[in-house]
Short mmCIF file of N, CA and C in Angstrom, two decimals:
data_model
loop_
_atom_site.label_atom_id
_atom_site.label_comp_id
_atom_site.label_asym_id
_atom_site.label_seq_id
_atom_site.Cartn_x
_atom_site.Cartn_y
_atom_site.Cartn_z
N MET A 1 108.59 87.89 73.78
CA MET A 1 108.63 89.11 73.11
C MET A 1 109.73 90.02 72.81
N TYR A 2 109.75 90.41 71.80
CA TYR A 2 111.04 91.02 71.15
C TYR A 2 110.94 92.55 71.23
N TYR A 3 111.87 93.21 71.65
CA TYR A 3 112.30 95.05 71.33
C TYR A 3 112.86 95.51 70.55
N SER A 4 113.00 96.07 69.94
CA SER A 4 113.67 96.85 69.00
C SER A 4 115.04 97.45 70.36
N VAL A 5 115.93 97.85 69.44
CA VAL A 5 117.11 98.35 70.15
C VAL A 5 116.42 100.19 70.77
N ASN A 6 115.90 100.65 70.07
CA ASN A 6 114.86 102.09 70.52
C ASN A 6 114.05 101.69 71.40
N GLU A 7 113.45 100.75 71.55
CA GLU A 7 112.37 99.99 72.59
C GLU A 7 113.10 99.76 73.79
N ARG A 8 113.90 98.98 73.96
CA ARG A 8 114.55 98.82 74.80
C ARG A 8 115.40 100.16 75.81
N LEU A 9 115.92 101.00 74.95
CA LEU A 9 116.74 102.20 75.33
C LEU A 9 116.03 102.96 75.86
N ILE A 10 114.31 103.12 75.52
CA ILE A 10 113.29 103.71 76.07
C ILE A 10 112.97 103.35 77.51
N LEU A 11 112.92 101.86 77.52
CA LEU A 11 112.22 101.28 78.45
C LEU A 11 113.62 101.38 79.54
N ILE A 12 114.66 101.44 79.26
CA ILE A 12 115.95 101.75 80.21
C ILE A 12 115.99 103.03 80.76
N LEU A 13 115.51 103.82 79.90
CA LEU A 13 115.71 105.23 80.57
C LEU A 13 114.61 105.74 81.37
N THR A 14 113.17 105.18 81.16
CA THR A 14 112.29 105.24 81.89
C THR A 14 112.31 104.70 83.04
N MET A 15 112.74 103.49 83.04
CA MET A 15 113.01 102.82 84.42
C MET A 15 114.18 103.77 85.38
N ALA A 16 115.21 104.09 84.87
CA ALA A 16 116.17 104.94 85.47
C ALA A 16 115.75 106.42 85.83
N LEU A 17 114.48 106.86 84.93
CA LEU A 17 114.13 108.03 85.30
C LEU A 17 112.74 107.81 86.88
N LEU A 18 111.99 106.87 86.58
CA LEU A 18 111.13 106.23 87.58
C LEU A 18 112.24 106.03 88.62
N TRP A 19 113.16 105.58 88.83
CA TRP A 19 114.08 105.17 89.98
C TRP A 19 114.41 106.26 90.44
N SER A 20 115.23 107.62 89.90
CA SER A 20 115.62 108.58 90.18
C SER A 20 114.84 109.35 90.86
N VAL A 21 113.29 109.16 90.52
CA VAL A 21 112.24 110.15 90.70
C VAL A 21 111.94 109.97 92.44
N LEU A 22 111.80 108.20 92.43
CA LEU A 22 111.79 107.61 93.64
C LEU A 22 112.51 107.88 94.86
N ASP A 23 113.95 107.59 94.10
CA ASP A 23 114.85 107.92 95.12
C ASP A 23 114.75 109.40 95.60
N ALA A 24 114.66 110.44 94.76
CA ALA A 24 114.45 111.65 95.02
C ALA A 24 113.23 111.85 96.32
N ALA A 25 112.18 111.59 95.99
CA ALA A 25 111.03 111.64 96.99
C ALA A 25 111.68 110.91 98.19
N ARG A 26 112.48 109.50 98.32
CA ARG A 26 113.16 109.21 99.57
C ARG A 26 113.65 110.18 100.23
N LEU A 27 114.59 110.54 99.54
CA LEU A 27 115.50 112.16 99.96
C LEU A 27 114.79 113.04 101.01
N VAL A 28 113.88 113.22 99.88
CA VAL A 28 112.95 114.73 100.59
C VAL A 28 112.20 113.92 101.87
N ARG A 29 111.97 112.92 102.14
CA ARG A 29 111.14 112.35 103.43
C ARG A 29 112.14 112.32 104.46
N ILE A 30 113.31 111.95 104.04
CA ILE A 30 114.39 111.60 105.08
C ILE A 30 115.06 113.14 105.28
N ARG A 31 114.88 113.88 104.61
CA ARG A 31 115.00 115.38 105.49
C ARG A 31 114.57 115.80 106.28
N ARG A 32 112.91 115.74 105.73
CA ARG A 32 111.28 116.26 106.57
C ARG A 32 111.83 115.72 108.03
N ILE A 33 112.30 114.17 107.97
CA ILE A 33 112.24 114.01 108.99
C ILE A 33 113.44 114.06 110.07
N ARG A 34 114.62 114.42 109.40
CA ARG A 34 115.70 114.99 110.08
C ARG A 34 115.24 116.62 110.72
N ARG A 35 114.54 116.89 109.86
CA ARG A 35 114.25 118.51 110.43
C ARG A 35 113.22 118.53 111.61
N LEU A 36 112.49 117.26 111.73
CA LEU A 36 111.50 117.15 112.54
C LEU A 36 112.05 116.56 114.35
N VAL A 37 113.14 115.81 113.66
CA VAL A 37 113.86 115.29 114.91
C VAL A 37 115.00 116.51 115.47
N GLY A 38 115.52 116.63 116.34
CA GLY A 38 116.29 117.87 116.83
C GLY A 38 117.73 116.56 116.99
N ALA A 39 118.81 117.56 116.80
CA ALA A 39 120.04 116.94 116.77
C ALA A 39 120.46 116.18 117.99
N SER A 40 119.68 116.19 119.22
CA SER A 40 120.02 115.46 120.20
C SER A 40 119.31 114.02 120.10
N ASP A 41 118.17 113.92 119.44
CA ASP A 41 117.50 112.69 118.81
C ASP A 41 118.58 111.70 117.70
N ARG A 42 118.99 112.60 116.73
CA ARG A 42 120.12 111.93 116.05
C ARG A 42 121.06 111.38 116.14
N ASP A 43 121.58 112.35 117.33
CA ASP A 43 122.65 111.65 118.07
C ASP A 43 122.68 110.79 119.10
N ALA A 44 121.40 110.54 119.75
CA ALA A 44 121.15 109.07 120.84
C ALA A 44 121.79 108.07 120.73
N GLN A 45 122.28 107.87 121.92
CA GLN A 45 123.02 106.42 121.94
C GLN A 45 122.17 105.72 123.11
N ILE A 46 122.56 104.24 122.59
CA ILE A 46 121.78 103.01 123.39
C ILE A 46 122.60 103.37 124.80
N THR A 47 122.00 103.59 126.15
CA THR A 47 122.47 103.46 127.20
C THR A 47 122.41 102.24 128.14
N ASP A 48 121.39 101.58 127.81
CA ASP A 48 121.08 100.19 128.25
C ASP A 48 120.77 99.04 127.56
N TYR A 49 121.43 98.04 127.59
CA TYR A 49 120.68 97.18 126.42
C TYR A 49 120.65 95.39 126.94
N ARG A 50 119.44 95.08 127.06
CA ARG A 50 119.52 93.65 128.04
C ARG A 50 118.84 92.76 126.95
N VAL A 51 119.36 91.50 126.76
CA VAL A 51 118.73 90.76 126.19
C VAL A 51 118.77 89.07 126.56
N SER A 52 117.54 88.55 126.63
CA SER A 52 117.82 87.32 127.53
C SER A 52 117.56 86.12 126.60
N PRO A 53 118.45 85.37 126.22
CA PRO A 53 118.37 84.02 125.30
C PRO A 53 116.98 83.18 125.24
N LEU A 54 116.49 82.79 124.69
CA LEU A 54 115.22 81.95 124.93
C LEU A 54 115.48 80.81 125.98
N ASP A 55 114.38 80.65 126.74
CA ASP A 55 114.72 79.87 127.83
C ASP A 55 113.97 78.48 127.28
N ASP A 56 113.80 77.42 128.17
CA ASP A 56 113.57 76.09 127.90
C ASP A 56 111.71 76.10 127.42
N GLU A 57 111.06 77.28 127.52
CA GLU A 57 109.84 77.32 127.00
C GLU A 57 109.60 78.35 125.96
N GLY A 58 110.68 78.68 125.01
CA GLY A 58 111.06 79.53 123.82
C GLY A 58 110.40 80.99 124.65
N VAL A 59 110.47 81.63 125.73
CA VAL A 59 110.45 82.51 125.92
C VAL A 59 111.28 83.58 125.79
N PHE A 60 111.42 84.89 125.24
CA PHE A 60 112.43 85.99 124.95
C PHE A 60 112.19 86.92 125.86
N LYS A 61 113.06 87.73 126.18
CA LYS A 61 112.94 88.89 126.84
C LYS A 61 114.37 90.23 126.34
N PHE A 62 113.95 91.55 126.27
CA PHE A 62 114.85 92.43 125.65
C PHE A 62 114.19 93.79 126.24
N ALA A 63 115.38 94.56 126.51
CA ALA A 63 114.94 95.77 126.79
C ALA A 63 116.00 96.63 126.25
N PHE A 64 115.94 98.17 126.30
CA PHE A 64 116.63 98.89 125.57
C PHE A 64 116.56 100.26 126.32
N LYS A 65 117.45 101.57 126.34
CA LYS A 65 116.99 102.53 126.94
C LYS A 65 117.87 103.56 126.01
N THR A 66 117.57 104.83 125.70
CA THR A 66 118.44 105.62 124.74
C THR A 66 118.64 107.19 125.62
N SER A 67 119.76 107.66 125.08
CA SER A 67 120.13 108.64 125.73
C SER A 67 119.22 109.88 125.43
N ASN A 68 117.93 109.73 124.79
CA ASN A 68 116.99 110.84 124.56
C ASN A 68 115.60 110.49 125.10
N GLY A 69 115.71 109.58 125.97
CA GLY A 69 114.61 109.13 126.98
C GLY A 69 113.83 108.11 126.20
N ILE A 70 113.98 107.31 125.26
CA ILE A 70 113.43 105.96 124.54
C ILE A 70 113.83 104.90 125.65
N ASP A 71 112.63 104.16 125.76
CA ASP A 71 112.70 103.12 126.85
C ASP A 71 111.75 102.18 125.92
N VAL A 72 112.27 100.93 125.78
CA VAL A 72 111.61 99.73 125.02
C VAL A 72 111.65 98.50 125.88
N GLN A 73 110.87 97.64 126.16
CA GLN A 73 110.72 96.60 126.44
C GLN A 73 109.80 95.71 126.16
N ALA A 74 110.31 94.11 126.15
CA ALA A 74 109.25 93.34 125.30
C ALA A 74 109.59 91.87 125.76
N ALA A 75 108.27 91.04 125.85
CA ALA A 75 108.67 89.66 126.25
C ALA A 75 107.62 88.92 125.55
N GLY A 76 108.19 87.59 125.11
CA GLY A 76 106.85 86.50 124.47
C GLY A 76 107.60 85.32 124.15
N ASN A 77 106.67 84.86 123.30
CA ASN A 77 107.18 83.54 122.76
C ASN A 77 106.97 83.59 121.13
N ALA A 78 106.93 82.76 120.41
CA ALA A 78 106.43 82.92 119.02
C ALA A 78 104.92 82.84 118.55
N LEU A 79 104.10 82.73 119.68
CA LEU A 79 102.75 82.75 119.76
C LEU A 79 102.18 84.34 120.25
N GLU A 80 103.01 84.92 121.03
CA GLU A 80 102.52 86.05 121.85
C GLU A 80 103.66 86.83 122.51
N THR A 81 103.29 88.04 122.20
CA THR A 81 104.33 89.03 122.44
C THR A 81 103.46 90.17 123.28
N ILE A 82 104.12 90.60 124.41
CA ILE A 82 103.69 91.82 125.26
C ILE A 82 104.96 92.88 125.42
N GLY A 83 104.63 93.98 125.45
CA GLY A 83 105.93 95.07 125.26
C GLY A 83 105.26 96.05 125.67
N ILE A 84 106.13 97.47 126.01
CA ILE A 84 105.85 98.48 126.29
C ILE A 84 106.76 99.56 126.03
N PHE A 85 106.48 100.59 125.13
CA PHE A 85 107.52 101.76 125.11
C PHE A 85 107.05 102.93 125.35
N SER A 86 108.34 103.88 125.53
CA SER A 86 107.76 105.43 126.35
C SER A 86 108.96 106.29 125.83
N TYR A 87 108.26 107.57 125.56
CA TYR A 87 109.24 108.50 124.95
C TYR A 87 108.95 109.73 125.27
N GLU A 88 109.34 111.17 124.95
CA GLU A 88 108.68 112.11 125.32
C GLU A 88 108.50 112.55 123.79
N SER A 89 107.24 113.54 123.66
CA SER A 89 106.89 113.83 122.59
C SER A 89 107.48 115.27 122.37
N PRO A 90 107.87 115.63 121.01
CA PRO A 90 108.33 116.99 120.87
C PRO A 90 107.48 117.92 121.25
N GLU A 91 106.46 118.00 122.10
CA GLU A 91 105.62 118.94 122.76
C GLU A 91 106.28 119.01 124.19
N GLY A 92 106.85 117.66 124.92
CA GLY A 92 107.55 117.44 126.29
C GLY A 92 106.46 116.67 126.90
N ILE A 93 105.48 116.15 125.99
CA ILE A 93 104.37 115.10 126.78
C ILE A 93 104.75 113.85 126.97
N PRO A 94 105.02 113.29 128.11
CA PRO A 94 105.48 112.25 127.76
C PRO A 94 104.53 111.25 127.55
N ILE A 95 104.98 110.02 126.51
CA ILE A 95 104.13 109.10 125.79
C ILE A 95 104.64 107.52 126.21
N GLU A 96 103.58 106.87 126.77
CA GLU A 96 103.64 105.58 126.79
C GLU A 96 102.55 104.93 126.46
N THR A 97 103.06 103.82 125.88
CA THR A 97 102.17 102.74 124.78
C THR A 97 102.60 101.23 125.45
N ARG A 98 101.64 100.48 125.58
CA ARG A 98 101.74 99.17 125.93
C ARG A 98 100.90 98.34 124.90
N TYR A 99 101.29 97.49 124.59
CA TYR A 99 100.75 96.45 123.44
C TYR A 99 100.84 94.67 123.73
N ILE A 100 100.11 94.35 123.09
CA ILE A 100 100.16 92.58 123.08
C ILE A 100 99.84 92.34 121.57
N ALA A 101 100.51 90.98 121.22
CA ALA A 101 100.54 90.91 119.77
C ALA A 101 100.20 89.53 119.99
N ASP A 102 98.87 89.10 119.56
CA ASP A 102 98.48 87.40 119.69
C ASP A 102 98.28 87.00 118.33
N GLU A 103 97.27 85.57 118.55
CA GLU A 103 96.44 85.17 117.35
C GLU A 103 95.24 85.98 117.20
N LEU A 104 95.02 87.03 118.44
CA LEU A 104 93.96 87.76 117.68
C LEU A 104 94.46 89.31 117.36
N GLY A 105 95.66 89.54 116.86
CA GLY A 105 95.80 90.69 116.33
C GLY A 105 97.00 91.30 117.20
N PHE A 106 96.90 92.77 116.80
CA PHE A 106 98.09 93.51 117.69
C PHE A 106 96.83 94.90 118.40
N HIS A 107 97.13 94.56 119.57
CA HIS A 107 96.35 95.73 120.15
C HIS A 107 96.96 96.54 121.45
N VAL A 108 97.08 97.86 120.72
CA VAL A 108 97.85 99.16 121.61
C VAL A 108 97.05 99.81 122.64
N VAL A 109 97.47 100.15 123.73
CA VAL A 109 96.83 101.02 124.64
C VAL A 109 97.99 101.84 124.80
N GLY A 110 97.12 103.20 124.90
CA GLY A 110 97.88 104.33 125.56
C GLY A 110 96.91 105.72 125.90
N ARG A 111 97.13 106.06 126.53
CA ARG A 111 96.57 107.65 126.96
C ARG A 111 96.59 108.71 125.71
N HIS A 112 97.52 108.44 125.07
CA HIS A 112 97.68 109.60 124.12
C HIS A 112 96.64 108.82 122.60
N LEU A 113 96.39 107.97 122.78
CA LEU A 113 95.59 107.48 121.60
C LEU A 113 94.13 108.02 121.38
N PRO A 114 93.81 107.81 120.29
CA PRO A 114 92.27 108.37 120.63
C PRO A 114 91.38 107.51 121.03
N GLN A 115 90.36 107.70 121.73
CA GLN A 115 89.16 106.82 122.23
C GLN A 115 87.79 106.86 121.29
N PRO A 116 87.15 105.72 121.45
CA PRO A 116 85.93 106.03 120.75
C PRO A 116 84.75 106.83 121.85
N PRO A 117 83.69 107.60 121.25
CA PRO A 117 82.74 107.92 121.86
C PRO A 117 81.85 106.81 122.60
N PRO A 118 81.46 107.21 123.84
CA PRO A 118 80.70 106.44 124.41
C PRO A 118 79.43 105.71 123.44
N THR A 119 78.71 104.53 123.68
CA THR A 119 78.01 104.14 122.77
C THR A 119 76.72 104.56 123.44
N PRO A 120 75.83 105.41 122.37
CA PRO A 120 74.54 105.95 122.66
C PRO A 120 73.34 105.44 123.64
N ASP A 121 72.59 105.46 124.22
CA ASP A 121 71.67 104.72 124.91
C ASP A 121 70.76 104.18 123.95
N TYR A 122 70.28 104.54 122.81
CA TYR A 122 69.09 104.13 121.81
C TYR A 122 70.14 102.83 121.44
N ILE A 123 71.35 102.91 121.33
CA ILE A 123 71.88 101.78 120.55
C ILE A 123 71.84 100.32 121.73
N LEU A 124 72.50 100.83 122.80
CA LEU A 124 72.45 99.84 123.70
C LEU A 124 70.88 99.23 124.09
N ARG A 125 70.05 99.75 124.17
CA ARG A 125 68.50 99.25 124.17
C ARG A 125 68.31 98.58 122.87
N SER A 126 68.63 98.93 121.69
CA SER A 126 68.46 98.29 120.82
C SER A 126 69.02 96.73 120.49
N LEU A 127 70.50 96.89 121.06
CA LEU A 127 71.12 95.55 121.41
C LEU A 127 70.32 94.86 122.24
N GLU A 128 69.83 94.96 123.13
CA GLU A 128 69.44 94.59 124.16
C GLU A 128 67.94 93.82 123.81
N TYR A 129 67.50 94.50 123.20
CA TYR A 129 65.96 94.00 122.13
C TYR A 129 66.67 92.88 121.54
N ILE A 130 67.30 92.97 120.71
CA ILE A 130 67.90 91.67 119.53
C ILE A 130 68.25 90.82 120.12
N ARG A 131 68.71 91.08 121.84
CA ARG A 131 69.17 89.92 122.13
C ARG A 131 68.30 89.12 122.83
N THR A 132 67.07 89.80 123.23
CA THR A 132 66.01 88.99 123.96
C THR A 132 64.77 88.88 123.41
N HIS A 133 64.87 89.29 121.68
CA HIS A 133 63.54 88.81 121.01
C HIS A 133 64.33 88.26 119.69
N THR A 134 62.87 87.44 119.28
CA THR A 134 63.30 86.70 118.00
C THR A 134 62.90 87.51 116.81
N GLN A 135 63.26 87.39 115.69
CA GLN A 135 63.05 88.35 114.13
C GLN A 135 61.78 88.41 114.24
N ASP A 136 60.91 87.87 114.85
CA ASP A 136 59.55 88.47 114.46
C ASP A 136 58.71 89.10 115.52
N GLY A 137 59.77 89.44 116.50
CA GLY A 137 59.26 90.14 117.29
C GLY A 137 58.88 89.63 118.94
N LYS A 138 59.00 88.36 118.82
CA LYS A 138 58.55 87.54 119.89
C LYS A 138 59.66 87.46 121.07
N LEU A 139 59.21 87.64 122.34
CA LEU A 139 60.28 87.48 123.43
C LEU A 139 60.83 85.95 123.34
N LYS A 140 62.52 86.11 123.45
CA LYS A 140 63.16 84.52 123.31
C LYS A 140 62.44 84.16 124.93
N PRO A 141 62.55 82.86 124.78
CA PRO A 141 62.42 81.89 126.18
C PRO A 141 63.42 81.95 127.10
N ASN A 142 63.81 82.27 128.08
CA ASN A 142 64.92 81.78 129.07
C ASN A 142 66.13 82.47 128.53
N VAL A 143 65.79 83.75 128.37
CA VAL A 143 67.02 85.03 127.96
C VAL A 143 67.22 85.72 129.17
N PHE A 144 68.03 85.71 129.79
CA PHE A 144 68.47 86.40 131.34
C PHE A 144 69.50 87.73 130.84
#
């Protein structure tokens, strides 16, 4: 496809303008993050760092701590990784998160994470009925 000199100039200026807008948005996000994160967090240093190379079975381990209270530990192999990280929230609440990543996905557990409400009794009864009855409503044989 052939573009005239003016079309190429417009295209270049448009791309430059778009790039500057995206870069400005990135800078705004960085400034917001820096305002939220205190000076002690920005100046945090790694105080402990441990890494174990892969062993004969391909298992790795690493851990690090920072001066502002972040603690990270993980271990695993190419198929499964388990880990834990902890820190203190801006409100002063200790946060601890445990995770496992495997062929079934990434699963996270933490007291700070929202929990689903309990399943209502009528839903549990409906599921039990579905499990014990056929589609035409007859009782399935030998269902325990």
